[in-house]
Coordinates of C-alpha atoms in Angstrom, one line a residue:
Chain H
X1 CA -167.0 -52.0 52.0
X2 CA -165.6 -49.9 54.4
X3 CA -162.8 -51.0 57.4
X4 CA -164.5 -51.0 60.5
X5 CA -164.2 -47.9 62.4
X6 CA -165.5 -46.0 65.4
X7 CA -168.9 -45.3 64.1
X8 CA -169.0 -49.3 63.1
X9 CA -168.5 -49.8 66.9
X10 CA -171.1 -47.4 68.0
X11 CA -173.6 -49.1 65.6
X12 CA -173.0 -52.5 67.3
X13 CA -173.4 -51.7 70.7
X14 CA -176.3 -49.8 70.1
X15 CA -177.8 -52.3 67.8
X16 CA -177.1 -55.1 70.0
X17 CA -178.4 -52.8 73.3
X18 CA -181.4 -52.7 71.1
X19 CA -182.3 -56.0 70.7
X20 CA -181.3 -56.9 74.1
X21 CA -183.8 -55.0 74.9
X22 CA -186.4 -55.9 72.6
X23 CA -185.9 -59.4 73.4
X24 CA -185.1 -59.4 77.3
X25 CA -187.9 -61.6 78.2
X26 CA -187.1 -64.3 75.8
X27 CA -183.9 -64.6 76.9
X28 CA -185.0 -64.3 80.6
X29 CA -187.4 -67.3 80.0
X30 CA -184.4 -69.3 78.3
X31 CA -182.8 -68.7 81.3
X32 CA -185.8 -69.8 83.9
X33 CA -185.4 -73.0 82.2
X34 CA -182.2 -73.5 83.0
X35 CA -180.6 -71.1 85.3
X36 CA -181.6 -68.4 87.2
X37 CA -183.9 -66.4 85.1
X38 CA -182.3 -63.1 84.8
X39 CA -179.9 -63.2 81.6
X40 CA -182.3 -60.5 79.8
X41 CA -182.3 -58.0 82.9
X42 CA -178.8 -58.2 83.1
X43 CA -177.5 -57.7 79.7
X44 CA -180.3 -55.1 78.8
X45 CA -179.0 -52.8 82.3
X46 CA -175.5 -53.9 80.8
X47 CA -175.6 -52.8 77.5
X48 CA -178.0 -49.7 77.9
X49 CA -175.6 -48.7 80.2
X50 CA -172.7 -49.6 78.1
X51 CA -174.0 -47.5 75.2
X52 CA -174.6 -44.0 77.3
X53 CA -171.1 -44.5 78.4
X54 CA -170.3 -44.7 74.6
X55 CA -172.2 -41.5 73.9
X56 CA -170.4 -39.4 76.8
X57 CA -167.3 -41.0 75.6
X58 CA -167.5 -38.9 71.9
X59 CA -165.0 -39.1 69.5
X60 CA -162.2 -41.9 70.6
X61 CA -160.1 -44.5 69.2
X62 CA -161.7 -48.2 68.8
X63 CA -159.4 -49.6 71.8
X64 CA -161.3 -46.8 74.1
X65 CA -164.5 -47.5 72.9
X66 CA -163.7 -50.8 73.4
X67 CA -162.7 -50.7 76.9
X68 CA -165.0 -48.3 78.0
X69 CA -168.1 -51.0 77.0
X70 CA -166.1 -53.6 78.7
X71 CA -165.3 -51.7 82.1
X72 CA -169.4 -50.9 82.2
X73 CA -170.5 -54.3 81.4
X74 CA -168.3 -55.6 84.7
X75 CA -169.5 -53.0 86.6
X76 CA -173.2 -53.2 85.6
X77 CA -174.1 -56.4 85.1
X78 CA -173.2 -58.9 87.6
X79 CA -173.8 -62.4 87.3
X80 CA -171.4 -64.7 85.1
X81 CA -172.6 -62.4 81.9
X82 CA -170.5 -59.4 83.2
X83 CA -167.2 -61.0 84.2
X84 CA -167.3 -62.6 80.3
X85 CA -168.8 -60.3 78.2
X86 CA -166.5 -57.3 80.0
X87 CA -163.5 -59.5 79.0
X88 CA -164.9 -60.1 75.5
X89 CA -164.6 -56.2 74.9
X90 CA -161.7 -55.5 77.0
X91 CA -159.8 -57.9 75.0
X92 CA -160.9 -56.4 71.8
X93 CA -159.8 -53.0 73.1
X94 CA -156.5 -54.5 74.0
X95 CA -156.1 -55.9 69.8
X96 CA -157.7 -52.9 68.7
X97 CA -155.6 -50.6 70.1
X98 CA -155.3 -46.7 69.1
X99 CA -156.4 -48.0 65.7
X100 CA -159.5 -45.6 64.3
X101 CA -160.1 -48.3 62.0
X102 CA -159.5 -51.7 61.5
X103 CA -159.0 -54.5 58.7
X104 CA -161.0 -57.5 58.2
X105 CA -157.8 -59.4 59.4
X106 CA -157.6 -57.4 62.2
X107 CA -161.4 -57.8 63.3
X108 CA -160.7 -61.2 62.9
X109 CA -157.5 -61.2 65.2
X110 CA -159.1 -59.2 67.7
X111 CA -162.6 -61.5 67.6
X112 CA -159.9 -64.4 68.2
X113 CA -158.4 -62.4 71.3
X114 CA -161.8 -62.0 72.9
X115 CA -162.8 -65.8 72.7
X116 CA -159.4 -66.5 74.1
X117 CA -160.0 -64.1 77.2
X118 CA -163.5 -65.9 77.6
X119 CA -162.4 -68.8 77.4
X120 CA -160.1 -68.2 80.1
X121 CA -162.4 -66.5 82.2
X122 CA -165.0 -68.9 82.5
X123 CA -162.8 -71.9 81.6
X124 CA -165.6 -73.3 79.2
X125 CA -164.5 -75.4 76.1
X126 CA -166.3 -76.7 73.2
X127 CA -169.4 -78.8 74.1
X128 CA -169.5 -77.1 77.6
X129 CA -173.1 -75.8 76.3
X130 CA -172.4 -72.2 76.9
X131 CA -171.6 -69.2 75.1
X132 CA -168.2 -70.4 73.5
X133 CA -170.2 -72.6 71.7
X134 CA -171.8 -69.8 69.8
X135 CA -168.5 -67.3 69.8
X136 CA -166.2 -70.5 68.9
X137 CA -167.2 -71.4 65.3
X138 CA -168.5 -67.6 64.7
X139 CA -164.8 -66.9 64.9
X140 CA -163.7 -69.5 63.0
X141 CA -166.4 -68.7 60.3
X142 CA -165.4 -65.5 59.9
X143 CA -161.4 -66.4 59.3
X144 CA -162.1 -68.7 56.9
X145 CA -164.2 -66.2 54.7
X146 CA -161.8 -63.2 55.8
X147 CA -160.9 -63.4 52.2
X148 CA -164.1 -62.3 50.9
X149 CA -164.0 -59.0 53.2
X150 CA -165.7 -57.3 56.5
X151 CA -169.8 -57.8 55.4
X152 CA -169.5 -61.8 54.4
X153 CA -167.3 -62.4 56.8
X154 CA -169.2 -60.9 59.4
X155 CA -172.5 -63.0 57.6
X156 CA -170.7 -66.1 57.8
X157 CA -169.7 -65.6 61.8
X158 CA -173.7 -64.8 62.6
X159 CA -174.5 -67.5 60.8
X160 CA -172.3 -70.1 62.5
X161 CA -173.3 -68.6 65.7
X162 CA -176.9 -69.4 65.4
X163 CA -176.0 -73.0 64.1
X164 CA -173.8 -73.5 67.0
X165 CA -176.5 -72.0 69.2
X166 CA -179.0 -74.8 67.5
X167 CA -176.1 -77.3 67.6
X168 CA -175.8 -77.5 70.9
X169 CA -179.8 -77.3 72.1
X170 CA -179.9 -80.8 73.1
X171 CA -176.8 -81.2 74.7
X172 CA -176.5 -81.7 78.9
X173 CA -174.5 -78.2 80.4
X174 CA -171.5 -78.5 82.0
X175 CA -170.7 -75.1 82.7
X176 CA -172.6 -72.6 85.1
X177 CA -176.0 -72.6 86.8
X178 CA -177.9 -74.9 83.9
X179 CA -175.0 -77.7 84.7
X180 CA -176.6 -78.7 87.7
X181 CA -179.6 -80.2 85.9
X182 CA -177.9 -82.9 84.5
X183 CA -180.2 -84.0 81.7
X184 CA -182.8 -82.1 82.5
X185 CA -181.1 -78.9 80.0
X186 CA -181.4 -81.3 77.3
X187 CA -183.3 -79.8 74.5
X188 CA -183.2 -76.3 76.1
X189 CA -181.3 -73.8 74.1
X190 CA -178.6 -72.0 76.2
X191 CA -179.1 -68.5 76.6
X192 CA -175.6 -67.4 76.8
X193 CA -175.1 -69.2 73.2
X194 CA -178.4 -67.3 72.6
X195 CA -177.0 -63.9 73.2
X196 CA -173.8 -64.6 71.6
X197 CA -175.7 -65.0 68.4
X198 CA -177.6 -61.7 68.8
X199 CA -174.1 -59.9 69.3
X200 CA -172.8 -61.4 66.1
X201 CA -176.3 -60.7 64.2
X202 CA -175.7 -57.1 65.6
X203 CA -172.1 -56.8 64.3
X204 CA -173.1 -58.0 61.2
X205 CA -176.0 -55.6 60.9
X206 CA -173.6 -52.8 61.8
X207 CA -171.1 -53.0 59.4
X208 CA -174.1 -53.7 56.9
X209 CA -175.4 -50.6 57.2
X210 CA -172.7 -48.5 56.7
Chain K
X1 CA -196.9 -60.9 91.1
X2 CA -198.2 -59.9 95.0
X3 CA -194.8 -58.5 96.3
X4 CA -194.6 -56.1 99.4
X5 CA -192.7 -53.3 96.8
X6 CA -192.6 -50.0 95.7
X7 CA -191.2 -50.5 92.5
X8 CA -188.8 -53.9 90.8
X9 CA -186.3 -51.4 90.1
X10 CA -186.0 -50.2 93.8
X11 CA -186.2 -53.7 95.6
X12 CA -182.3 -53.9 96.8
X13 CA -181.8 -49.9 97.4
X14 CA -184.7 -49.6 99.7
X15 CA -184.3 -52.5 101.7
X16 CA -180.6 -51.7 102.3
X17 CA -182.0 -48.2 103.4
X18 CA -184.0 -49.6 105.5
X19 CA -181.5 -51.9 107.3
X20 CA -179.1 -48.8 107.7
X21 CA -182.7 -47.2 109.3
X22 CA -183.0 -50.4 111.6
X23 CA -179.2 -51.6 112.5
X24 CA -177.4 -48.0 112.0
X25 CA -175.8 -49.0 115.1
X26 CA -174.2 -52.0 113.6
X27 CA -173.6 -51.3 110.1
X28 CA -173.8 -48.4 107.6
X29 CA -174.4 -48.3 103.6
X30 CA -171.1 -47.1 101.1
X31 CA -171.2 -46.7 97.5
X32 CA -171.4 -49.0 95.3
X33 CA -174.1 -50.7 97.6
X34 CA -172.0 -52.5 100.2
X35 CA -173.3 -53.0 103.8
X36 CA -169.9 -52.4 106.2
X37 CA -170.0 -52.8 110.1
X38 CA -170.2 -49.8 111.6
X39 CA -166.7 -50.2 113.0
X40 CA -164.7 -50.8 110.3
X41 CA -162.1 -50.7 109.5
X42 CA -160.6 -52.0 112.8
X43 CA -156.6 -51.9 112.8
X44 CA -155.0 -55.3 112.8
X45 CA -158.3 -57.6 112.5
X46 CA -158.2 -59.6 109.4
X47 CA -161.6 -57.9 107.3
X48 CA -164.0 -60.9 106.7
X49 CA -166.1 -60.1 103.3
X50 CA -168.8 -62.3 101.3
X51 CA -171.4 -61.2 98.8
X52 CA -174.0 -62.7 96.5
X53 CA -177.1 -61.9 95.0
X54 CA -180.0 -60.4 96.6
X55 CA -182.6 -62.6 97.9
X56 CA -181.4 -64.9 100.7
X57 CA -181.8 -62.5 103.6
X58 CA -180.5 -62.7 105.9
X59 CA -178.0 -63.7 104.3
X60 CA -175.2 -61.6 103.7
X61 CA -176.5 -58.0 104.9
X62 CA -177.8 -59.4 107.9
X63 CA -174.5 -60.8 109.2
X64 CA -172.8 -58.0 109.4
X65 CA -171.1 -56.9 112.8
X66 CA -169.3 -58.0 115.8
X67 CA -168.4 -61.3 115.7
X68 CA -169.4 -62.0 111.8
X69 CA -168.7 -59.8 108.7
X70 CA -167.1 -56.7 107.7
X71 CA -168.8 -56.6 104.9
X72 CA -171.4 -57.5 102.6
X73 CA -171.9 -56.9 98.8
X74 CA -175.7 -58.0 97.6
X75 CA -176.3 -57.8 94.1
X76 CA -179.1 -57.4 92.4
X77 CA -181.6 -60.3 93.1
X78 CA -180.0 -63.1 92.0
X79 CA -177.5 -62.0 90.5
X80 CA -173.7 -62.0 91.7
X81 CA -172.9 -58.6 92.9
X82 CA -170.0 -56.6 90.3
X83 CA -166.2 -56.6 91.3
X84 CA -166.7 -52.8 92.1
X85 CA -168.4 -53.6 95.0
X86 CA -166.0 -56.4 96.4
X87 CA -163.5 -53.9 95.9
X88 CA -164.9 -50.9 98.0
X89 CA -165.8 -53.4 100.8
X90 CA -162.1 -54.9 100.6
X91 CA -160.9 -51.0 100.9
X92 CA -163.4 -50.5 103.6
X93 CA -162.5 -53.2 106.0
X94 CA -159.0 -53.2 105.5
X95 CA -157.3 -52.3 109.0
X96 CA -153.4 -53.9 108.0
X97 CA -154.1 -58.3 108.2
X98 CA -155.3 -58.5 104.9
X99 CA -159.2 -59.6 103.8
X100 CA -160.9 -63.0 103.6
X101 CA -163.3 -63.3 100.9
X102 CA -165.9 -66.0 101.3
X103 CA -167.4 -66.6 97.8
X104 CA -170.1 -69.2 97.7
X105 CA -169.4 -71.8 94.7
X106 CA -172.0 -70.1 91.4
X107 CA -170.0 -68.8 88.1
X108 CA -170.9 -65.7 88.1
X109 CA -170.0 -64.8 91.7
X110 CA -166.2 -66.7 91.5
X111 CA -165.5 -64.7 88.8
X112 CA -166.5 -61.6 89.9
X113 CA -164.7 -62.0 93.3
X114 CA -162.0 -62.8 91.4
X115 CA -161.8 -59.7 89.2
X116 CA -162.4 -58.1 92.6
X117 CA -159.3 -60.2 94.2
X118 CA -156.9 -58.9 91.4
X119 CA -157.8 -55.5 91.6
X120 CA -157.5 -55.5 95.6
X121 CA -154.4 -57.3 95.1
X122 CA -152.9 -54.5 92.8
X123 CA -153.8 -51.6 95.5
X124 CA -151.5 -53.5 97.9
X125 CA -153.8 -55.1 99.9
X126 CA -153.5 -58.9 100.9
X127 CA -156.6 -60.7 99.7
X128 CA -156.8 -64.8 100.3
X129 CA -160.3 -66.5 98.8
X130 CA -162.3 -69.7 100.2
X131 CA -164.8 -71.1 97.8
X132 CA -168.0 -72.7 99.6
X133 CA -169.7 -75.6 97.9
X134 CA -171.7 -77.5 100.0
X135 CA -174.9 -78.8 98.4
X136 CA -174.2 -82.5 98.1
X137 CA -177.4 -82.8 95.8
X138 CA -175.0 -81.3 92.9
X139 CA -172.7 -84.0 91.4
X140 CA -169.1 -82.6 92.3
X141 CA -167.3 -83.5 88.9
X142 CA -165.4 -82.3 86.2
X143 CA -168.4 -82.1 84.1
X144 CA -170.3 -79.6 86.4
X145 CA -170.1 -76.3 87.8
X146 CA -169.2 -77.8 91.2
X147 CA -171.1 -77.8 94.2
X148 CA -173.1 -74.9 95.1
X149 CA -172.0 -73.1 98.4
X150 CA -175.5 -72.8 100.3
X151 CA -176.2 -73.5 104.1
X152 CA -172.5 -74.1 104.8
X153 CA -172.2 -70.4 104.2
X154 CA -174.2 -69.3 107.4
X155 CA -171.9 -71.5 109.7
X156 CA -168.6 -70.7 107.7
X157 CA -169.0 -67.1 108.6
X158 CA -170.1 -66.9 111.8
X159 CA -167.0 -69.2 112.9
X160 CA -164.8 -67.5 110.6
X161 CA -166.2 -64.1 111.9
X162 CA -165.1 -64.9 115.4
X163 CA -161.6 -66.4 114.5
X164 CA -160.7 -62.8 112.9
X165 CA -162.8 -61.1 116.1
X166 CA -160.2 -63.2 118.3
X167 CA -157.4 -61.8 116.1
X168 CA -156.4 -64.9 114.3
X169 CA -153.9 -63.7 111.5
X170 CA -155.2 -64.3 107.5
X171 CA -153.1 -67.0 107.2
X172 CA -155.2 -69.2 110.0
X173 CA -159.0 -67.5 109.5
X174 CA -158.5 -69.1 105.6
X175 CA -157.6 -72.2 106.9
X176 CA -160.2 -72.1 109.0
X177 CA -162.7 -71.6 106.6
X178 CA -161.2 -73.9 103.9
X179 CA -162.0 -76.7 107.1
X180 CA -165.2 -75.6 107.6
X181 CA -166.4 -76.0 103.9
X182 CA -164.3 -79.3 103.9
X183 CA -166.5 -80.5 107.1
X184 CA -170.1 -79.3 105.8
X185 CA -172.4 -81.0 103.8
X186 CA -176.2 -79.4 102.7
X187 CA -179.1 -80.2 100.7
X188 CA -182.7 -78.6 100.1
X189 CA -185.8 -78.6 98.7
X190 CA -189.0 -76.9 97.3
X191 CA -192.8 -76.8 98.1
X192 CA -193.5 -73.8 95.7
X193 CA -191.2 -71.4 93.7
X194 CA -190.2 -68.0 93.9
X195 CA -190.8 -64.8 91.6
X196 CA -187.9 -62.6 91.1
X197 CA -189.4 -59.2 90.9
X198 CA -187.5 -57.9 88.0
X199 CA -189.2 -61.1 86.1
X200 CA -193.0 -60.7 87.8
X201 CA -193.7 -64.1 87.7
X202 CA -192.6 -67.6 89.1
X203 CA -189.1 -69.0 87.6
X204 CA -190.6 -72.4 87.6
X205 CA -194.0 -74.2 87.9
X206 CA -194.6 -76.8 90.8
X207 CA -198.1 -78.5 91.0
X208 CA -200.0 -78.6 94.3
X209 CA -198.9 -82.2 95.0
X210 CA -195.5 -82.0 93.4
X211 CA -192.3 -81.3 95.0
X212 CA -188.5 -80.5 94.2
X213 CA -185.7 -82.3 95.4
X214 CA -182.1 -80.8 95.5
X215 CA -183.0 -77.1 94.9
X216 CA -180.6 -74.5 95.2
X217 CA -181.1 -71.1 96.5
X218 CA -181.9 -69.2 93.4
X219 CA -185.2 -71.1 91.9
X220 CA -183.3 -73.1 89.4
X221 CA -184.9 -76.5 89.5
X222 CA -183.2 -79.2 91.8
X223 CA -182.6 -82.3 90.2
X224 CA -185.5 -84.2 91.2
X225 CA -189.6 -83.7 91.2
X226 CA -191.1 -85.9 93.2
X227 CA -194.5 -85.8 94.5
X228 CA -195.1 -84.4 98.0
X229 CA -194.8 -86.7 100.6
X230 CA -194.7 -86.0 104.5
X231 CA -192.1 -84.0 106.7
X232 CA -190.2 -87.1 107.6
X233 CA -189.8 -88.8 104.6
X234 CA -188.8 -85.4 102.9
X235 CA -186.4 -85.3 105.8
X236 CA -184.8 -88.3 105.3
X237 CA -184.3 -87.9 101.3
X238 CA -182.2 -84.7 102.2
X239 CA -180.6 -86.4 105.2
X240 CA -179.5 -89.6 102.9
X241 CA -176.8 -87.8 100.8
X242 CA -175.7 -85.6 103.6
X243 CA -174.9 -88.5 105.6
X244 CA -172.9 -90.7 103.0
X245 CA -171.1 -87.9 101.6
X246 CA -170.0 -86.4 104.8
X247 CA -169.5 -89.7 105.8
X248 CA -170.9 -88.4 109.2
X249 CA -171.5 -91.6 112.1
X250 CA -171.0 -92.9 115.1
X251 CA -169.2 -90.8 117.5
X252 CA -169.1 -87.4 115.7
X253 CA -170.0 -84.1 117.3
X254 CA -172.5 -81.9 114.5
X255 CA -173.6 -78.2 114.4
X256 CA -177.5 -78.9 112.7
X257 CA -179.2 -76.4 110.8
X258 CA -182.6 -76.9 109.5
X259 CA -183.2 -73.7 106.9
X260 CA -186.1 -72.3 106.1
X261 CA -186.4 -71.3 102.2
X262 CA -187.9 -67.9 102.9
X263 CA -191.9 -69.0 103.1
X264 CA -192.1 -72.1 105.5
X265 CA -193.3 -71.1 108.7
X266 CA -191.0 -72.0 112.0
X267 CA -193.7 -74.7 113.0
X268 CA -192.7 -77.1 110.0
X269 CA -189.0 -76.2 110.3
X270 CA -189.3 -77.7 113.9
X271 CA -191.2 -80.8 112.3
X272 CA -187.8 -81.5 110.2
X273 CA -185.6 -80.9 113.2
X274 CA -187.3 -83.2 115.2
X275 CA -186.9 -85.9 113.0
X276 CA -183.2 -84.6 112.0
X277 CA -182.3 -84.9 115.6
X278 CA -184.0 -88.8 115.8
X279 CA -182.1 -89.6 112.6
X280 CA -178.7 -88.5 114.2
X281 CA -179.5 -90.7 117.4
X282 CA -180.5 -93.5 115.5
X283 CA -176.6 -92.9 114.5
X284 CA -174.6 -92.4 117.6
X285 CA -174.5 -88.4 116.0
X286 CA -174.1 -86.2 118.9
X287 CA -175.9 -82.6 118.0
X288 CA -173.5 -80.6 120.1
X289 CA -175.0 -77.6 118.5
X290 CA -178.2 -76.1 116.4
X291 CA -179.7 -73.9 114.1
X292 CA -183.5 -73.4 113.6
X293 CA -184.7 -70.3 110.8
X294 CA -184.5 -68.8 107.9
X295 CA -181.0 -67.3 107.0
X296 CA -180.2 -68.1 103.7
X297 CA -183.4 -67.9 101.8
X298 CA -184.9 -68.0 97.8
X299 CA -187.1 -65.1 98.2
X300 CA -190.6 -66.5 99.5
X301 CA -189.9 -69.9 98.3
X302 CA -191.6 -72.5 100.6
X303 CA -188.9 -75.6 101.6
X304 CA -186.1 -76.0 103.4
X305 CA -182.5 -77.0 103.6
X306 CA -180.5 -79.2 106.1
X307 CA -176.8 -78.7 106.7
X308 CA -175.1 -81.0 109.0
X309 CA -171.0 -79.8 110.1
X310 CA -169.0 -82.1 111.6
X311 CA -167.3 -79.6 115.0
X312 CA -164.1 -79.8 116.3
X313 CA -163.3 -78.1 119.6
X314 CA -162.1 -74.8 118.0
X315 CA -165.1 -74.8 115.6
X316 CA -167.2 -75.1 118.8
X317 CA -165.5 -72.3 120.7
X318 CA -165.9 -70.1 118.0
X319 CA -169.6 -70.7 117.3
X320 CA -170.4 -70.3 121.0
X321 CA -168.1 -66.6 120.8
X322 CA -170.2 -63.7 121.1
X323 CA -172.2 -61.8 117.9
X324 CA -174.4 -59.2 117.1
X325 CA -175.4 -58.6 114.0
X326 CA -179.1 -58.4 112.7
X327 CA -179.7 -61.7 112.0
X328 CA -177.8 -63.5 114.8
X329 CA -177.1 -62.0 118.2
X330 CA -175.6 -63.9 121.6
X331 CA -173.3 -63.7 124.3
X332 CA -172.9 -59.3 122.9

C-alpha cells in the first residue's frame, strides 16, 4: 500500500462530506437528545463546503490541502464543531507540511498533532464524553499497529473510535451543551464522538481504495 | 413544521434584510452577516460587540445603536456565529479604544470569539473579552460546561452600552461588565419546545401537562420535568435558586426582568412579575428597576426566564442613560 498522498486526502474529505451528508439527520437527532440539535447541519454545510474549496484548490501539497479544509470548516460551520474540527485539520497541515506524501509514521504524528490542538481548544480530556473520546484511542490504535502499515493501521484507529464512541454511551457529559443534563445524557451516545468515528471510517475507506 | 418562512435556508439572511429595511436608520448589514450601528465606527468610543446564534431576537441584532451595541454577529440558528464574523464587526467598530466582546458562556461561541480575539489581536487592535454565565439552574463546577450566559446578557449590554456611549475607556467598560455578570443571577423554563427550521420538527417532546425546569435558550432540555403547575408556583421554583445563589435579601436594590421565551403572551409574563415583585417584598428587596418582554428568546418556545441583578448607583445611572435601538428605546 501506497503512502498517503494528495489524492488520499481528497478521497477523505469527500468521503467523509458524503456520509455527513447521508447521515445528517441521525446525527442531528443524537444531538436533540443532548444538545442543541444541529451537529448534522453543521458539519454537512462544513464539509460540503470544505470539499469545493478542495476542488478549486487543484493540485497542492497535503499541508495546503490541509489548511485550506480547516480555514473553511471555521469559517462555515459555527458552533463548537468548527472551532475543533478547523484545528484538527489545521494542525495536520501544520505536521504535514509541503510533504506530497506522507508515511504511516508520519500520518501517525500528524493524527497525534491534531488531538493535541483539540484538546487544547476545547480543553476536553478523557471521560469528558465528547469527541476526544473517539479521536483519543483512534490515535493511539493506529501507533500501536503503525508497524503493520497505512490500511491496518488506519482499520485499527476506526475501529477504536467506534468502541470509544460505544464506550462512552453511558457516561454523564462534562464538556459542552449535553453537560448541563447531568445524568440525563446517560445512555445517549455523543454525537461529536459519533462524527469522529465517521471521519476515521472515512480515512480508512480512503486509503482502502486506492 | 408551521413557520412564517420562505425557505430554512434563507431564515437568518432575510430577516437581517429586513431589519436593515426597518432600522436603516440605526444600523446597516456588512459581509460576513454582521449587524453594525449605523454610526460606526465612532473615534475614541470603546466598540461594544456580542454575537450568538440566531433565534433569541431581539437579542443581539436588535440591540444595536445608541446607547447599546456596535455590533452584532448572529449565526445561524442556534449555532455560534464563525470567528469571521467577530472579526469584521471588531474591524468595523473600531474608532482607536479598543473592543469589548461580550460572549455568553456555550462552547461553541467562547471558542469562536476567541479565534476571533486572536485574529483581532494580531491586526493591532486591542480586544478585552467578558464571559456571561448567569443561569443558576446549571451546576457551576469543574465537571460542566459552566453556567450558561442567558438573561444577564440583556442587562450586561445595555449598561455596558452606555458606559462606552459615556466614553468610559476599555479598561473600565470590562470591568464593568465583569461586575455585572458577577451581580446577576437567571433561570427559565418551558411550556412547549421549539423547532429549529433547518431540523423541521420540535428538538424535544413535552406533554400537555408536563413542564421543563431550568431550560436554556436553545431547546436543550433543562434539568428538570415536572408537571405543570400554576404561575406562582412556577415562579417561585425559578426564584428559589436565584435568590440563594445570588444571595440577594434584605436591603438590596434589583433590576427584575421577567423574559418571555419567544411564545408566551405579555399577559402571563405580567402574572410572573406580579408575584416576582410580592416575593422580593416579602424580602425587604427593593425593585429599583424592571424589565417586562421578550428579548432573549428560543424561537416560539412558550416559558419564561427571570433574572434578578443586584444595582449599584453607577449600574443604575447607566440603565436609566438614553438608547435607541430596535428593541429598547428611551430617554433618545
Amino acid at each position: 500500500m501506497s503512502d498517503f498522498d494528495g489524492a488520499a486526502m481528497s478521497r477523505f474529505v469527500s468521503t467523509f462530506a458524503d456520509r455527513l451528508h447521508e447521515r445528517r439527520e441521525e446525527l442531528t437527532q443524537l444531538d436533540s437528545a443532548v444538545g442543541d440539535a444541529d451537529h448534522g447541519i453543521n458539519m454537512d454545510r462544513g464539509f460540503s463546503a470544505a470539499r469545493a474549496k478542495l476542488a478549486e484548490l487543484g493540485e497542492a501539497d497535503l499541508g495546503t490541502m490541509a489548511k485550506t479544509v480547516g480555514m473553511t470548516l471555521i469559517s462555515t460551520v459555527g458552533g463548537a464543531s468548527g472551532p475543533l474540527y478547523g484545528t484538527f485539520f489545521l494542525r495536520l497541515s501544520t505536521s504535514l507540511g509541503e510533504r506530497d506524501a506522507a508515511s504511516t509514521g508520519e500520518l501517525g504524528a500528524a493524527l497525534r498533532a491534531a488531538l493535541d490542538g483539540v484538546q487544547q481548544r476545547g480543553k476536553a480530556i478523557a471521560d469528558d464524553k465528547t469527541m476526544v473520546d473517539a479521536l483519543l484511542p483512534a490515535v493511539e490504535a493506529f501507533d500501536a499497529a503503525s508497524g503493520d502499515g497505512i490500511g491496518p493501521a488506519l482499520a485499527a484507529a476506526a475501529q477504536a473510535a467506534a468502541a470509544g464512541r460505544e464506550r462512552i454511551t453511558p457516561l454523564v457529559a462534562r464538556k459542552g451543551r449535553a453537560s448541563y443534563l447531568g445524568e440525563r445524557a446517560m445512555g445517549h451516545p455523543d454525537p461529536g464522538a459519533t462524527s469522529t468515528t465517521i471521519l476515521f471510517e472515512s480515512l480508512r475507506d480512503a486509503v482502502a481504495a486506492d | 413544521m408551521k413557520k412564517l418562512i420562505n425557505s430554512t435556508d434563507a431564515v437568518v439572511d432575510e430577516a437581517l434584510a429586513g431589519m436593515v429595511a426597518a432600522h436603516g436608520d440605526l444600523l446597516r448589514v456588512i459581509e460576513p452577516n454582521v449587524v453594525v450601528r449605523a454610526d460606526a465606527p465612532r473615534q475614541g468610543k470603546v466598540g461594544i460587540i456580542s454575537g450568538g446564534g440566531s433565534g433569541h431576537e431581539p437579542m443581539h441584532g436588535g440591540f444595536v445603536g445608541m446607547g447599546m451595541l456596535d455590533a452584532a454577529c448572529p449565526g445561524a440558528v442556534f449555532t455560534s456565529p464563525v470567528p469571521d464574523q467577530m472579526l469584521a464587526a471588531t474591524k468595523a467598530v473600531d474608532g482607536g479604544a479598543g473592543v469589548l466582546h461580550i460572549v455568553k458562556n456555550y462552547t461553541g461561541d467562547v471558542m469562536n470569539f476567541e479565534l476571533a480575539a486572536e485574529l483581532a489581536q494580531a491586526e493591532g487592535i486591542e480586544v478585552t473579552s467578558v464571559v456571561i454565565a448567569d443561569d443558576v439552574a446549571v451546576k457551576d463546577s469543574l465537571y460542566t460546561a459552566g453556567r450558561r450566559g442567558v438573561g444577564g446578557t440583556v442587562l450586561a449590554e445595555k449598561i455596558v452600552g452606555a458606559a462606552a456611549e459615556a466614553g468610559q475607556d476599555l479598561a473600565a467598560v470590562t470591568a464593568l461588565a465583569q461586575r455585572v455578570q458577577d451581580n446577576v443571577r437567571s433561570m427559565g423554563m418551558a411550556l412547549t419546545s421549539c423547532t429549529v427550521p433547518a431540523a423541521g420538527k420540535p428538538t424535544f417532546e413535552l406533554g400537555e401537562d408536563e413542564m421543563e425546569i431550568g431550560i436554556g435558550i436553545h431547546g436543550e432540555p433543562g434539568r428538570e420535568r415536572r408537571k405543570l403547575a400554576g404561575a406562582d408556583e412556577i415562579t417561585e421554583a425559578l426564584m428559589g435558586p436565584i435568590l440563594d445563589d445570588g444571595g440577594f435579601g434584605s436591603g438590596d436594590d434589583v433590576l427584575a426582568f421577567v423574559n418571555g421565551m419567544g411564545g408566551t403572551p405579555l399577559i402571563e409574563l405580567y402574572i410572573v412579575y406580579n408575584k416576582v415583585a410580592a416575593m422580593c417584598a416579602e424580602r425587604g428587596i427593593a425593585i429599583a428597576r424592571n424589565l417586562v418582554g421578550s428579548y432573549i428568546t428560543s424561537l416560539e418556545m412558550a416559558g419564561c426566564s427571570i433574572t434578578l441583578l443586584k444595582l449599584d448607583d453607577e449600574m443604575t445611572r447607566l440603565w436609566d442613560a438614553p438608547v435607541h435601538t430596535p428593541a429598547l428605546r428611551w430617554g433618545a
